[in-house]
Coordinates of N, CA, C and O in Angstrom, one line a residue:
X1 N -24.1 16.0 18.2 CA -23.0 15.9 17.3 C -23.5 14.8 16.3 O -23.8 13.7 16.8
X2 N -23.4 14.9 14.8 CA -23.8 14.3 14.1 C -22.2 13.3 13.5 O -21.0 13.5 13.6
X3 N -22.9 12.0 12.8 CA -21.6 11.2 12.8 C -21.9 11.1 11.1 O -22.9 10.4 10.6
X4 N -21.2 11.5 10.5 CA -21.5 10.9 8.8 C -20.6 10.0 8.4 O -19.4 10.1 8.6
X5 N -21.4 8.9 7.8 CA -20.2 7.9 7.4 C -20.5 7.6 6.0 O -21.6 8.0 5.5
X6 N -19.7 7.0 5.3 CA -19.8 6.4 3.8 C -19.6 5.2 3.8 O -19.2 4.6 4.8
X7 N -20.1 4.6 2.7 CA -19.8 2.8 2.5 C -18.7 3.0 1.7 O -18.6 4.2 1.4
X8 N -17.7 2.3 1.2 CA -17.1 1.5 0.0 C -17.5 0.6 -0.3 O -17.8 -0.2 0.6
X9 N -17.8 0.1 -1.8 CA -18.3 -1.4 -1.7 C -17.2 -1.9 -3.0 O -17.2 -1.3 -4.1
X10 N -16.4 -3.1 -2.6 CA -15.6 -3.5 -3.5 C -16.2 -4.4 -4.7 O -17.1 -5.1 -4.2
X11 N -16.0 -4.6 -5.8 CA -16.3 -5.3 -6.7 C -15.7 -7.3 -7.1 O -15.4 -7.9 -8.1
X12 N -15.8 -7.5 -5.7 CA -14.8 -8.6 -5.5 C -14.3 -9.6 -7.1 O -13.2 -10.1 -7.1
X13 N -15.3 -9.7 -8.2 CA -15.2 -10.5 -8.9 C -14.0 -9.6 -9.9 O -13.8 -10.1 -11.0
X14 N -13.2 -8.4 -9.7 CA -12.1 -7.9 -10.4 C -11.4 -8.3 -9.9 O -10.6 -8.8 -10.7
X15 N -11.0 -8.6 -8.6 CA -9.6 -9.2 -8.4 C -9.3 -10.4 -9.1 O -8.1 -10.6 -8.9
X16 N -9.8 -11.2 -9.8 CA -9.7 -12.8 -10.2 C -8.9 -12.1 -11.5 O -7.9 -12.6 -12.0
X17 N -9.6 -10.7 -11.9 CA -9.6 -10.6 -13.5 C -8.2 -9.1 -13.7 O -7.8 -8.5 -14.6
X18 N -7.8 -9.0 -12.5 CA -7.1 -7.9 -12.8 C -5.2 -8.4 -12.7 O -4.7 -9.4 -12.1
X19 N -4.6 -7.2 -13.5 CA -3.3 -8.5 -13.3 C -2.0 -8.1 -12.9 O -2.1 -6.8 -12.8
X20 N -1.1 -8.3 -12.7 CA -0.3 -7.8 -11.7 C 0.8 -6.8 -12.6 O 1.3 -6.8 -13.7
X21 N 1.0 -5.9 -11.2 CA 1.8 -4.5 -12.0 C 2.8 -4.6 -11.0 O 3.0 -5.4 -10.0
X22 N 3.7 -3.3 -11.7 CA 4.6 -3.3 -10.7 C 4.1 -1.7 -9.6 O 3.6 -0.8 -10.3
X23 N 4.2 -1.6 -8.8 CA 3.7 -0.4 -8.0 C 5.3 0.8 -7.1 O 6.4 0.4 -6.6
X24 N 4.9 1.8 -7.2 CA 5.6 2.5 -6.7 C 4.9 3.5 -5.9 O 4.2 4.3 -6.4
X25 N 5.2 3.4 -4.6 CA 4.7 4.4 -3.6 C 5.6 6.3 -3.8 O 6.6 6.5 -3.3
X26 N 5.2 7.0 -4.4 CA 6.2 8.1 -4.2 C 5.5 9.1 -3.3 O 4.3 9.0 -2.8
X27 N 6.5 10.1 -3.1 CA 6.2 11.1 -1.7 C 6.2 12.1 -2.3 O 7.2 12.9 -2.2
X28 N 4.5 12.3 -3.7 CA 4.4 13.5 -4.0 C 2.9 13.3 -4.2 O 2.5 12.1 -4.3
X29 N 2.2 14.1 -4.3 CA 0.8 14.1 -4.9 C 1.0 14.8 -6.3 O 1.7 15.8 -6.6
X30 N -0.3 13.5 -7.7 CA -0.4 14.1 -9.3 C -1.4 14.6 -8.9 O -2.0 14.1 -8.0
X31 N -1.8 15.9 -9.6 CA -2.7 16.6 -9.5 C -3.7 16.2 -10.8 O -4.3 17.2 -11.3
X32 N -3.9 14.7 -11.4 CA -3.9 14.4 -12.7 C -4.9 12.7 -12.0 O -4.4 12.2 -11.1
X33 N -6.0 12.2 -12.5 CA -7.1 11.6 -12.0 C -7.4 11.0 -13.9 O -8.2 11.6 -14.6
X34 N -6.8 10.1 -14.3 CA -7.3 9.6 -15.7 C -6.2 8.6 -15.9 O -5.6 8.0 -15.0
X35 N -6.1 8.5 -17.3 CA -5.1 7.1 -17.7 C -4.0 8.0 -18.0 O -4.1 9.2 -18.1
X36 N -2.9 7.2 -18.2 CA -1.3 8.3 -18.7 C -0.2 6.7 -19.1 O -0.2 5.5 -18.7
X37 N 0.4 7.3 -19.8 CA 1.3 6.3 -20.5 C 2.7 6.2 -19.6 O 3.9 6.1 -19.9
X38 N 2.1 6.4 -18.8 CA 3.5 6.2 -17.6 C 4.7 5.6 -18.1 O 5.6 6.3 -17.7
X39 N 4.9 4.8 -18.7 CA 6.2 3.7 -19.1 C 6.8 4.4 -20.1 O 8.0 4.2 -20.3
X40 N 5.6 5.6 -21.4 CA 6.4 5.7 -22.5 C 6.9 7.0 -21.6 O 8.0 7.3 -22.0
X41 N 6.4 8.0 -20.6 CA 7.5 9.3 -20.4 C 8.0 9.0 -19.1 O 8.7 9.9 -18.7
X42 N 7.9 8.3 -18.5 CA 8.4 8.5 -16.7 C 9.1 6.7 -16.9 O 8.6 5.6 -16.8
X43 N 10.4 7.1 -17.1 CA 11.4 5.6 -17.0 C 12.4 6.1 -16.5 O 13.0 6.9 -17.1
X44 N 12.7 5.7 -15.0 CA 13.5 5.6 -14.3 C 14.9 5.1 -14.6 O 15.0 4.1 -15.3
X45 N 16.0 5.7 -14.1 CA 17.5 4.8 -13.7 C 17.5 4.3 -12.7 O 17.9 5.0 -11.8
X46 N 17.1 3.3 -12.4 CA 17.0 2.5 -10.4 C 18.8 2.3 -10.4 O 19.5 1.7 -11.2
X47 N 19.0 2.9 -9.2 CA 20.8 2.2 -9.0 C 20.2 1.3 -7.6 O 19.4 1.7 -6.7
X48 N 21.0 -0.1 -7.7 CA 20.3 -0.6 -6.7 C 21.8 -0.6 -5.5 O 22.9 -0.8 -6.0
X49 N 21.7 -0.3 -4.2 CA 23.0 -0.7 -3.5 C 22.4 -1.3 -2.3 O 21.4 -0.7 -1.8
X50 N 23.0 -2.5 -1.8 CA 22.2 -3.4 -0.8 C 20.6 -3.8 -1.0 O 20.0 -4.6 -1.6
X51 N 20.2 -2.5 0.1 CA 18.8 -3.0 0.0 C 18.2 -1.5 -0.1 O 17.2 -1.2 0.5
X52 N 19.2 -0.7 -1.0 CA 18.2 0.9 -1.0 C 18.7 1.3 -2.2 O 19.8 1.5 -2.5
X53 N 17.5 1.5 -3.1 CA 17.8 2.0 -4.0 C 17.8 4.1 -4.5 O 17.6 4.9 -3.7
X54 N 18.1 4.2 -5.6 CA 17.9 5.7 -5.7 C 18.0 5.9 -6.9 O 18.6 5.2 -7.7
X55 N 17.0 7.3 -7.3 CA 16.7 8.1 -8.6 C 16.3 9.2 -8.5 O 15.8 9.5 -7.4
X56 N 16.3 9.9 -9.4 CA 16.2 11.3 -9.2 C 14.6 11.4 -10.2 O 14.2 10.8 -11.2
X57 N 14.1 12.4 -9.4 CA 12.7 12.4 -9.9 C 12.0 14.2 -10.2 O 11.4 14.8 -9.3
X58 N 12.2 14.5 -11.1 CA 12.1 15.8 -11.6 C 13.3 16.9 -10.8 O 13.1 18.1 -10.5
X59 N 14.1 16.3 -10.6 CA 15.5 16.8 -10.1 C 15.9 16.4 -8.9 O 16.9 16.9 -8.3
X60 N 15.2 15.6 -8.3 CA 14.8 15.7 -6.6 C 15.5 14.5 -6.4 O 15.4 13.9 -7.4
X61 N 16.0 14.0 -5.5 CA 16.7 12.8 -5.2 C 15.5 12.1 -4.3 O 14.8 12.6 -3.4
X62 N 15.4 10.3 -4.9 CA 14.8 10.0 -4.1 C 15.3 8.6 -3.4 O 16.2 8.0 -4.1
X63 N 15.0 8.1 -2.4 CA 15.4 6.7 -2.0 C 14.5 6.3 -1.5 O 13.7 6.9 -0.8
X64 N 14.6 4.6 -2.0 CA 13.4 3.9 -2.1 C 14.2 2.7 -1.9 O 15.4 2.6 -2.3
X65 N 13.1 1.3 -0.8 CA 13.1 0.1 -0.7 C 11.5 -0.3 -1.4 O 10.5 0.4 -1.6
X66 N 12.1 -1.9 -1.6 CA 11.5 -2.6 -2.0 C 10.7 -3.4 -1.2 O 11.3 -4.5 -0.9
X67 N 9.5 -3.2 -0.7 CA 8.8 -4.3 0.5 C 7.7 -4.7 -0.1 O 6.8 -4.2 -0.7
X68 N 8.2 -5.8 0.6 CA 7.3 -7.1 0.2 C 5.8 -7.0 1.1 O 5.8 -6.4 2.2
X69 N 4.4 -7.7 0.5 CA 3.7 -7.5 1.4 C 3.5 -8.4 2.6 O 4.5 -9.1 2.6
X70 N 3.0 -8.6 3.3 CA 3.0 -10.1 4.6 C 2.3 -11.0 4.3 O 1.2 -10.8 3.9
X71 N 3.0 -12.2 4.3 CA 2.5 -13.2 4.5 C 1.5 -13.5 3.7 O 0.8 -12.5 4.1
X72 N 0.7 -14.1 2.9 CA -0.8 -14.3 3.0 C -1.5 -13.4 2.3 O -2.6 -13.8 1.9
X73 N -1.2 -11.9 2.1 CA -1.7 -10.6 1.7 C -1.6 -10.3 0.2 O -1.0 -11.0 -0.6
X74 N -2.2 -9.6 0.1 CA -1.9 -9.6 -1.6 C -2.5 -7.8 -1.7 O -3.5 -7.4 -1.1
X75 N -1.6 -7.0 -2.6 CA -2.3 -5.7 -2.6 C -3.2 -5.4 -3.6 O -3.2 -6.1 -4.6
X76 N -3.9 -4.6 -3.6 CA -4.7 -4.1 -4.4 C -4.4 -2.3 -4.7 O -4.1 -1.4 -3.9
X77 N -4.8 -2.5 -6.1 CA -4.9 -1.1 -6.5 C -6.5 -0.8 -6.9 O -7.1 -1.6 -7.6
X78 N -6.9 -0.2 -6.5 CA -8.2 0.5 -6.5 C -8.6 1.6 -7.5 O -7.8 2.5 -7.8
X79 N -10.0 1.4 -8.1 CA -10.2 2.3 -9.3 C -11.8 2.6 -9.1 O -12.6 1.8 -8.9
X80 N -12.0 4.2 -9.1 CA -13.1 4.2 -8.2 C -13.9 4.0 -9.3 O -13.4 4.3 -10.4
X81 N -15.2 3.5 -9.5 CA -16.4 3.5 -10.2 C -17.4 4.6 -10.3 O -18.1 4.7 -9.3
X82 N -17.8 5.6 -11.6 CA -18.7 6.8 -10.9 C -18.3 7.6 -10.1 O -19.0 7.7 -9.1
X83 N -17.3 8.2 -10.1 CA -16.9 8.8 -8.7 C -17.9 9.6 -8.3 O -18.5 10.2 -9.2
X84 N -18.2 9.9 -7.0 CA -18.7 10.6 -6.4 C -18.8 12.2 -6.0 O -17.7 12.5 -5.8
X85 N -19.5 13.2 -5.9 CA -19.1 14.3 -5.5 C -18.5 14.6 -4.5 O -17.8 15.5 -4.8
X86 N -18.2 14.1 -3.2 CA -18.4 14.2 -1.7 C -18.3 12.9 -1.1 O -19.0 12.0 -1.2
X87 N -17.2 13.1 -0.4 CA -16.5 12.2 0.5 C -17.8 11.4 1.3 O -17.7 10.2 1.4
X88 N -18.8 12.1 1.9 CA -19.7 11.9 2.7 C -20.6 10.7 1.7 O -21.4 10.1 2.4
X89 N -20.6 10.4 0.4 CA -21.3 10.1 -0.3 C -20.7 8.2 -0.4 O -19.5 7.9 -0.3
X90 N -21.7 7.3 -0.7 CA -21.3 6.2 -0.9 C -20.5 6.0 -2.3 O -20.6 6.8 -3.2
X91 N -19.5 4.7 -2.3 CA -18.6 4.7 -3.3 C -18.3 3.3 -3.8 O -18.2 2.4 -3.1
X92 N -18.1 3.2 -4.7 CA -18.1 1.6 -5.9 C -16.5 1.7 -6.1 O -16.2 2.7 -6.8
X93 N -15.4 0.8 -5.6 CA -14.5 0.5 -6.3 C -14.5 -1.2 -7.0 O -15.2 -2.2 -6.6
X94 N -13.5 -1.2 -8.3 CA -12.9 -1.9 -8.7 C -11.7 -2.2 -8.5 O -11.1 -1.2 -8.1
X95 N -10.7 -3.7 -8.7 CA -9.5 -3.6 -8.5 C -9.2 -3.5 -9.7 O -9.7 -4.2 -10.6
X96 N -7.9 -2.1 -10.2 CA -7.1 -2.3 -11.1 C -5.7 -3.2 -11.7 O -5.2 -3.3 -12.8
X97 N -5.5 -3.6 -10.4 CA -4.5 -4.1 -10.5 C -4.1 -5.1 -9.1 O -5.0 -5.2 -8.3
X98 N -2.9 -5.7 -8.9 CA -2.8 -6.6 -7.9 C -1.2 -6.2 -7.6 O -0.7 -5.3 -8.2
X99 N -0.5 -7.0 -6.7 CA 0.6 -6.4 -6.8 C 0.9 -7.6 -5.2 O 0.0 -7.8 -4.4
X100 N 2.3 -8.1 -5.1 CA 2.8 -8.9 -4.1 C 3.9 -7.6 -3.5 O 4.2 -7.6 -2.3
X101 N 4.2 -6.9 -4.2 CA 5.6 -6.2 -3.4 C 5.2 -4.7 -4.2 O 4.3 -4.5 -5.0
X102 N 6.1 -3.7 -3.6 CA 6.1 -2.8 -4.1 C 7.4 -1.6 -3.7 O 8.2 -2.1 -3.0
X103 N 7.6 -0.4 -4.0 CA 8.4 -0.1 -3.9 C 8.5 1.4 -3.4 O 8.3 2.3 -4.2
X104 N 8.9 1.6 -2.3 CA 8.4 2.8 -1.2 C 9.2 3.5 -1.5 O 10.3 3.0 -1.6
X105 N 8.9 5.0 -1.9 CA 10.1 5.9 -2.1 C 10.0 7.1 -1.2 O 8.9 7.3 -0.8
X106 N 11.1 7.9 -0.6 CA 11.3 9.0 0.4 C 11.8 10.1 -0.4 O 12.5 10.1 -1.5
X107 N 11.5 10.8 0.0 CA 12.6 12.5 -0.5 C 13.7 12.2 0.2 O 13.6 11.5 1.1
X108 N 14.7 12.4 -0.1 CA 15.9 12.2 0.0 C 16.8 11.3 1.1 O 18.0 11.1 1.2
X109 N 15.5 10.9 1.9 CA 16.2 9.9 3.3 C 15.0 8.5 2.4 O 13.9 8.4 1.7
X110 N 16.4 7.5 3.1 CA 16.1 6.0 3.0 C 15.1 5.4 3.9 O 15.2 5.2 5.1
X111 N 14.2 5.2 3.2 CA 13.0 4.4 4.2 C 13.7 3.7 5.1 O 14.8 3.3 4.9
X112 N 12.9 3.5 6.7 CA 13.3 3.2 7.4 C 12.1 2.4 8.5 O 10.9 2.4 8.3
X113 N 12.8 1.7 9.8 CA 11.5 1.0 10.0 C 10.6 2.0 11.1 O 9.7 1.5 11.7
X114 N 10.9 3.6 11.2 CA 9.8 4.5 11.5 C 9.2 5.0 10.6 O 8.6 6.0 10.8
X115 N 9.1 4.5 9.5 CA 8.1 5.2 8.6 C 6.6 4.2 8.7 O 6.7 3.0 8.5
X116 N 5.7 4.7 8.8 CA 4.2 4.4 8.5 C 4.1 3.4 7.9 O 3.4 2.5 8.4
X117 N 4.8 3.2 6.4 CA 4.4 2.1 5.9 C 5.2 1.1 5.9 O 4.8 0.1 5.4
X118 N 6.3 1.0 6.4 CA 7.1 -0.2 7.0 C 7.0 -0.6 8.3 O 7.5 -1.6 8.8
X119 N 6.2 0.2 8.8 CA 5.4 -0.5 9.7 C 4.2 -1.2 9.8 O 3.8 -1.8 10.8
X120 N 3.4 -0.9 8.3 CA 2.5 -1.6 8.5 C 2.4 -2.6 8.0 O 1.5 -3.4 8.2
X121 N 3.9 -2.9 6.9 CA 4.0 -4.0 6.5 C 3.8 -5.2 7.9 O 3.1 -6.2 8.0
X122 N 4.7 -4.7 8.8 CA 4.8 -5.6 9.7 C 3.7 -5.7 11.3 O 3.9 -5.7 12.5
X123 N 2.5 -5.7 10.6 CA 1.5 -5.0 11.8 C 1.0 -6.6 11.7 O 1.1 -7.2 12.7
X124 N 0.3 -7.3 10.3 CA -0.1 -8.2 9.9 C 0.4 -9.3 10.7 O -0.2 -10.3 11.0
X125 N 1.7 -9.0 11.2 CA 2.6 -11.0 11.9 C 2.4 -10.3 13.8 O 2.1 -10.9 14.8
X126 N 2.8 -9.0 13.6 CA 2.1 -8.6 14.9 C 1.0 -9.2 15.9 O 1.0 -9.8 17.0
X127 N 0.1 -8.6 14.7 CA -1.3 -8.7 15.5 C -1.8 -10.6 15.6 O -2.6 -11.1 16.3
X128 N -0.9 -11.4 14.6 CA -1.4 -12.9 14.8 C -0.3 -13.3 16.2 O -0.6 -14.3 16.8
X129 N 0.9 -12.5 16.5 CA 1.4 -12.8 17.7 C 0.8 -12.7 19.1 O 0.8 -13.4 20.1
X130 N 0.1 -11.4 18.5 CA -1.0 -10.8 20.0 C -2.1 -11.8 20.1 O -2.4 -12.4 21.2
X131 N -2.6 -12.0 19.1 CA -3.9 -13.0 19.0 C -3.6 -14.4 19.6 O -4.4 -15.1 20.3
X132 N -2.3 -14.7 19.2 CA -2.1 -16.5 19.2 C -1.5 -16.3 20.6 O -1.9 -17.3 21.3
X133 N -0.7 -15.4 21.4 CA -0.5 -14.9 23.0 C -1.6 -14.7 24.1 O -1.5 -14.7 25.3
X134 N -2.7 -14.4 23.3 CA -3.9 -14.1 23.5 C -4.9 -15.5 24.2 O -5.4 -15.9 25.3
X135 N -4.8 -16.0 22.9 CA -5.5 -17.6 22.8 C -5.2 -18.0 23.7 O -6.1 -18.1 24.5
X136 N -3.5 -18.4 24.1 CA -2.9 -19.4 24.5 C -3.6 -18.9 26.4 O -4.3 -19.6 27.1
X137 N -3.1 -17.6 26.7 CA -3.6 -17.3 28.0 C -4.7 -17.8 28.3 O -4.8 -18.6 29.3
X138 N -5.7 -17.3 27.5 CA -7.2 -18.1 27.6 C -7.2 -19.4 28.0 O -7.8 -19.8 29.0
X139 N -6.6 -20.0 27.4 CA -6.7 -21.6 27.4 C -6.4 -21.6 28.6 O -7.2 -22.3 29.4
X140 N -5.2 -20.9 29.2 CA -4.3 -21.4 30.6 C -5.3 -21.0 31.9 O -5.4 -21.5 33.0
X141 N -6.0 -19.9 31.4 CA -7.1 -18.9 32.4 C -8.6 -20.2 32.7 O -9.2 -20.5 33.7
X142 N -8.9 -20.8 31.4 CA -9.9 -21.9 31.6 C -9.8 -23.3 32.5 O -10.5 -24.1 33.0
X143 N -8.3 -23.1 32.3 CA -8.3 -24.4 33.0 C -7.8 -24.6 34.5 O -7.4 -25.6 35.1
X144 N -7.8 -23.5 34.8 CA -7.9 -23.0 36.1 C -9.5 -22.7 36.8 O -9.6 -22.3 37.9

């Protein structure tokens, strides 16, 4: 069995230079790979109530929260360089952008904390619980 892998290689010196947007996660795929003037045809009515918002999006109702990323984290939007033919092939990104929060949208149900990515918001304080639970055992296992 053969194992094929690819590199990514990030362009670290765009993040210093790239600048912050606002980001929206939606639950559709553009079949569209270039630049678009997003702001002059796609402007939203956000109605905000508590902590869930809603809009309708080419007739379709959607609801969306707003989450923040963890702690310490900072997101990145990615812009491929040269794209590639084939997945299997090595790949150059740039950061296009930066982003602290963003804003998760559902078809017609309100994000919740079983969805994927509200969970992964919170994977990041997780795994330093596991770690620093981790540590601390060690310590108690050595000095025994």
């Amino acid at each position: 069995m053969s194992c094929n892998s690819s590199v990514t290689r990030l362009h670290v010196s765009s993040v210093d230079q790239a600048p912050r947007a606002p980001v929206h996660l939606m639950p559709c795929e553009i079949e569209y790979n270039g630049p678009a003037q997003v702001s002059q045809y796609l402007t939203a009515t956000i109605k905000d109530r508590k902590h869930e918002k809603t809009v309708s999006f080419r007739g379709r109702g959607l609801k969306g929260q707003e989450l923040s990323c963890p702690q310490g984290y900072t997101g990145l939007v990615l812009k491929e360089i040269n794209k590639t033919g084939s997945d299997q092939e090595d790949r150059t990104v740039r950061v296009s952008s930066v982003f602290d929060k963003m804003t998760y949208w559902n078809l017609e149900t309100a994000p919740n904390s079983d969805d994927t990515v509200v969970m992964a918001m919170d994977w990041p304080e997780l795994a330093e619980a596991v770690r620093a639970f981790s540590v601390k055992k060690r310590k108690v296992y050595s000095k025994t």
